[in-house]
Coordinates of C-alpha atoms and ligand atoms in Angstrom, one line a residue:
X1 CA -17.9 -5.4 4.8
X2 CA -14.4 -4.2 3.8
X3 CA -13.2 -1.4 6.2
X4 CA -11.4 1.2 4.0
X5 CA -7.7 1.7 4.6
X6 CA -5.8 4.9 3.9
X7 CA -2.0 4.4 4.1
X8 CA 0.5 7.2 3.9
X9 CA 3.8 6.2 2.2
X10 CA 6.2 8.8 3.5
X11 CA 9.0 7.4 1.3
X12 CA 12.5 8.8 1.9
X13 CA 11.3 12.1 3.3
X14 CA 11.5 13.9 6.6
X15 CA 13.7 14.7 9.5
X16 CA 13.3 13.7 13.1
X17 CA 11.6 17.1 13.7
X18 CA 9.3 17.1 10.7
X19 CA 8.3 13.4 11.2
X20 CA 7.4 14.2 14.8
X21 CA 5.3 17.1 13.8
X22 CA 3.6 15.1 11.0
X23 CA 2.9 12.2 13.4
X24 CA 1.4 14.5 16.0
X25 CA -0.8 16.2 13.4
X26 CA -2.1 12.8 12.1
X27 CA -2.5 11.4 15.6
X28 CA -4.5 14.4 16.8
X29 CA -6.6 14.6 13.7
X30 CA -7.8 11.0 13.8
X31 CA -9.6 11.5 17.1
X32 CA -13.2 10.7 16.5
X33 CA -12.7 9.5 13.0
X34 CA -14.5 6.2 12.5
X35 CA -15.1 3.9 9.5
X36 CA -11.6 4.0 8.2
X37 CA -8.3 2.5 9.2
X38 CA -5.4 4.9 9.1
X39 CA -1.8 3.8 8.5
X40 CA 1.5 5.6 8.2
X41 CA 4.7 4.2 6.7
X42 CA 7.7 6.3 7.7
X43 CA 11.3 5.6 6.8
X44 CA 12.8 2.7 8.9
X45 CA 14.9 5.0 11.1
X46 CA 11.9 6.8 12.4
X47 CA 9.6 3.8 13.1
X48 CA 10.2 3.5 16.8
X49 CA 9.8 7.3 17.3
X50 CA 6.6 7.4 15.3
X51 CA 5.3 4.4 17.2
X52 CA 5.9 6.3 20.5
X53 CA 4.4 9.5 19.1
X54 CA 1.2 7.7 18.0
X55 CA 0.7 6.4 21.5
X56 CA -2.8 5.2 21.8
X57 CA -4.2 7.1 18.8
X58 CA -5.9 4.9 16.2
X59 CA -3.1 5.1 13.7
X60 CA -1.4 1.9 12.5
X61 CA 2.3 1.7 11.7
X62 CA 3.8 0.2 8.7
X63 CA 7.2 -0.1 6.9
X64 CA 8.0 0.6 3.3
X65 CA 9.9 -2.6 2.6
X66 CA 11.6 -5.6 4.4
X67 CA 14.2 -8.2 3.7
X68 CA 13.3 -11.9 3.2
X69 CA 15.8 -13.4 5.7
X70 CA 15.1 -13.8 9.4
X71 CA 18.4 -12.3 10.4
X72 CA 22.1 -12.6 10.1
X73 CA 24.8 -11.3 7.8
X74 CA 22.7 -9.0 5.5
X75 CA 24.4 -5.6 5.9
X76 CA 21.9 -2.8 5.6
X77 CA 18.8 -5.0 5.6
X78 CA 15.8 -5.1 8.0
X79 CA 13.8 -8.2 8.9
X80 CA 10.1 -8.6 9.4
X81 CA 10.7 -9.5 13.1
X82 CA 12.5 -6.1 13.5
X83 CA 9.6 -4.3 12.0
X84 CA 7.2 -6.0 14.4
X85 CA 9.5 -5.2 17.3
X86 CA 9.4 -1.6 16.2
X87 CA 5.6 -1.5 16.3
X88 CA 4.6 -2.3 12.7
X89 CA 1.5 -4.1 11.7
X90 CA 1.8 -3.6 7.9
X91 CA 4.6 -3.5 5.3
X92 CA 4.5 -2.4 1.7
X93 CA 5.9 -4.9 -0.8
X94 CA 6.6 -4.4 -4.5
X95 CA 6.3 -0.7 -4.7
X96 CA 6.9 0.4 -8.3
X97 CA 9.9 2.5 -7.2
X98 CA 11.6 -0.6 -5.8
X99 CA 10.6 -2.7 -8.9
X100 CA 12.0 0.0 -11.3
X101 CA 15.0 1.5 -9.3
X102 CA 16.1 -1.5 -7.2
X103 CA 15.4 -4.3 -9.6
X104 CA 12.8 -6.1 -7.5
X105 CA 11.2 -9.1 -9.3
X106 CA 7.9 -10.8 -8.8
X107 CA 9.9 -13.6 -7.2
X108 CA 11.6 -11.3 -4.7
X109 CA 8.3 -9.7 -3.9
X110 CA 6.6 -13.0 -3.3
X111 CA 9.3 -13.9 -0.9
X112 CA 9.0 -10.6 0.9
X113 CA 5.2 -11.1 1.1
X114 CA 5.8 -14.6 2.7
X115 CA 8.4 -13.2 5.1
X116 CA 6.0 -10.6 6.2
X117 CA 3.2 -13.0 6.9
X118 CA 5.4 -15.5 8.7
X119 CA 5.8 -12.7 11.2
X120 CA 2.2 -11.6 11.3
X121 CA 2.8 -8.5 9.3
X122 CA 0.1 -7.6 6.8
X123 CA 1.7 -7.1 3.3
X124 CA 0.4 -4.4 1.0
X125 CA 1.2 -5.8 -2.4
X126 CA 1.7 -3.0 -5.0
X127 CA 0.9 -3.7 -8.7
X128 CA 0.8 -1.2 -11.6
X129 CA 1.5 -0.6 -15.2
X130 CA 3.8 1.9 -16.9
X131 CA 2.5 4.5 -19.3
X132 CA 3.9 2.5 -22.3
X133 CA 2.1 -0.6 -21.0
X134 CA -1.2 1.3 -20.7
X135 CA -0.8 2.8 -24.2
X136 CA 0.0 -0.7 -25.6
X137 CA -3.3 -1.8 -24.0
X138 CA -1.6 -4.3 -21.8
X139 CA -2.7 -2.9 -18.4
X140 CA -4.7 -5.9 -17.3
X141 CA -2.1 -8.3 -18.6
X142 CA 0.6 -6.6 -16.6
X143 CA -1.5 -6.3 -13.4
X144 CA -2.5 -10.0 -13.9
X145 CA 1.0 -11.2 -14.2
X146 CA 2.2 -9.2 -11.1
X147 CA -0.8 -10.4 -9.0
X148 CA -0.8 -14.0 -10.2
X149 CA 3.0 -14.4 -9.7
X150 CA 2.5 -13.7 -6.0
X151 CA -0.8 -15.6 -5.7
X152 CA 0.8 -18.6 -7.3
X153 CA 3.7 -18.5 -4.9
X154 CA 1.8 -17.8 -1.7
X155 CA -1.6 -19.3 -2.4
X156 CA -4.9 -17.3 -2.4
X157 CA -5.5 -18.1 1.3
X158 CA -2.7 -15.8 2.1
X159 CA -4.7 -12.9 0.7
X160 CA -7.1 -13.1 3.6
X161 CA -4.4 -11.3 5.6
X162 CA -3.1 -9.0 2.9
X163 CA -4.0 -5.8 1.0
X164 CA -3.4 -5.1 -2.7
X165 CA -2.7 -1.6 -4.0
X166 CA -3.2 -0.7 -7.7
X167 CA -0.8 2.1 -8.4
X168 CA -0.4 3.0 -12.1
X169 CA 3.2 4.0 -12.4
X170 CA 2.3 6.9 -14.7
X171 CA 0.2 8.4 -11.9
X172 CA 2.7 8.1 -9.1
X173 CA 4.1 11.5 -8.1
X174 CA 3.1 13.0 -11.4
X175 CA 0.0 14.9 -10.4
X176 CA -1.8 12.8 -13.0
X177 CA -4.5 10.5 -11.5
X178 CA -6.3 7.6 -13.0
X179 CA -9.9 8.6 -13.5
X180 CA -12.3 6.9 -11.1
X181 CA -13.5 4.8 -14.1
X182 CA -10.0 3.7 -15.1
X183 CA -9.1 2.8 -11.6
X184 CA -12.4 0.9 -11.0
X185 CA -11.9 -1.1 -14.2
X186 CA -8.5 -2.4 -12.9
X187 CA -9.8 -2.9 -9.4
X188 CA -12.7 -4.9 -10.7
X189 CA -10.4 -7.0 -12.8
X190 CA -8.1 -7.6 -9.8
X191 CA -11.0 -8.8 -7.8
X192 CA -12.1 -11.0 -10.6
X193 CA -8.6 -12.5 -10.8
X194 CA -8.7 -13.2 -7.1
X195 CA -12.3 -14.6 -7.3
X196 CA -11.1 -17.2 -9.8
X197 CA -9.1 -18.6 -7.0
X198 CA -11.5 -17.9 -4.1
X199 CA -14.8 -16.0 -4.3
X200 CA -14.8 -15.5 -0.5
X201 CA -11.3 -14.1 -0.3
X202 CA -11.8 -11.9 -3.3
X203 CA -15.0 -10.4 -1.7
X204 CA -13.1 -9.5 1.5
X205 CA -9.8 -8.4 -0.1
X206 CA -9.1 -4.7 0.3
X207 CA -7.9 -3.0 -2.9
X208 CA -6.3 0.4 -2.5
X209 CA -5.8 2.9 -5.3
X210 CA -2.5 4.9 -5.3
X211 CA -1.3 7.6 -7.7
X212 CA -1.5 11.3 -7.0
X213 CA -4.5 11.0 -4.7
X214 CA -5.3 14.3 -3.0
X215 CA -8.1 15.7 -0.8
X216 CA -9.6 17.1 -4.0
X217 CA -9.9 13.8 -5.9
X218 CA -10.1 11.2 -3.1
X219 CA -13.9 11.1 -2.7
X220 CA -14.7 10.3 -6.3
X221 CA -12.1 7.6 -6.4
X222 CA -13.3 6.1 -3.1
X223 CA -16.9 6.1 -4.2
X224 CA -16.1 3.4 -6.7
X225 CA -17.4 0.0 -5.6
X226 CA -14.0 -1.9 -5.8
X227 CA -11.8 0.9 -4.4
X228 CA -11.3 0.3 -0.6
X229 CA -9.1 3.2 0.2
X230 CA -5.8 4.6 -0.9
X231 CA -2.0 4.4 -0.8
X232 CA -0.9 8.0 -0.6
X233 CA 2.5 9.3 -1.3
X234 CA 3.1 13.1 -1.6
X235 CA -0.2 14.1 0.0
X236 CA 0.5 12.0 3.1
X237 CA 3.3 14.4 4.0
X238 CA 0.8 17.1 5.0
X239 CA -1.3 16.1 8.0
X240 CA -4.3 18.2 7.0
X241 CA -4.3 16.9 3.4
X242 CA -3.9 13.3 4.6
X243 CA -6.6 13.6 7.2
X244 CA -9.0 15.1 4.5
X245 CA -8.2 12.0 2.4
X246 CA -8.9 9.7 5.4
X247 CA -12.2 11.4 6.0
X248 CA -13.1 11.0 2.3
X249 CA -12.6 7.2 2.7
X250 CA -14.6 6.8 6.0
X251 CA -17.9 4.9 5.6
Ligands
PEP1 C1 3.0 6.1 -4.0 O1 4.2 6.2 -4.2 O2 2.7 5.1 -3.4 C2 2.1 7.1 -4.4 C3 0.9 6.8 -4.6 O3 2.6 8.4 -4.5 P1 1.8 9.7 -4.9 O4 0.6 9.8 -4.1 O5 2.8 10.9 -4.6 O6 1.5 9.7 -6.4

């Protein structure tokens, strides 16, 4: 059985004070919540403080990105080992904002995926189509090429310790959500792509949906057979809203 995962991507938001309050709210609210894995991904500079504030609460810590090199003269970058040292178990790779705004290619993303796993971090690989691509009916081709580029580079076995998030770019931060049926269609296609390489790994692979998930639409999305939780942006900045989404995913 795939344990659902709900991951909060806090992006470049917060202050030390607001992050502390948000972390306390999430950590207190997960008490007694079973059947879902809860993850928060704060900005790098707050990782250690969030780790300390989580304490023994069942909330996992992740980062929003990493650099591929192990260390050295890479001004401004952060290595996988540093993330582990700060308490991270997960790291997001290939978020559409990084693909679009920072020029990340499938090749870079595959190298980040590998660097994460070499340090026992679980990568959350993001894939997703733009509105133009959806309107041109190329959603599955785009998703396929993003997924297959990484799978070709790292091998399907690597996906036994990874998560994939389908995030339609047109639904991120827009308030527009893929319908449960639209999301399920892509998730089923992603699982089928993985199954062509390994049926066992595909069956166990957690596929998250991301794109304007809120407490009000989470349950119908998570009820879909191939949606195993969510990657949550805006709604993860409010502890009560995020916790309601976590509860909607719990099995
Ligand atoms: C995201 O950026 O990963 C995301 C899903 O954002 P939002 O929930 O705000 O659409």
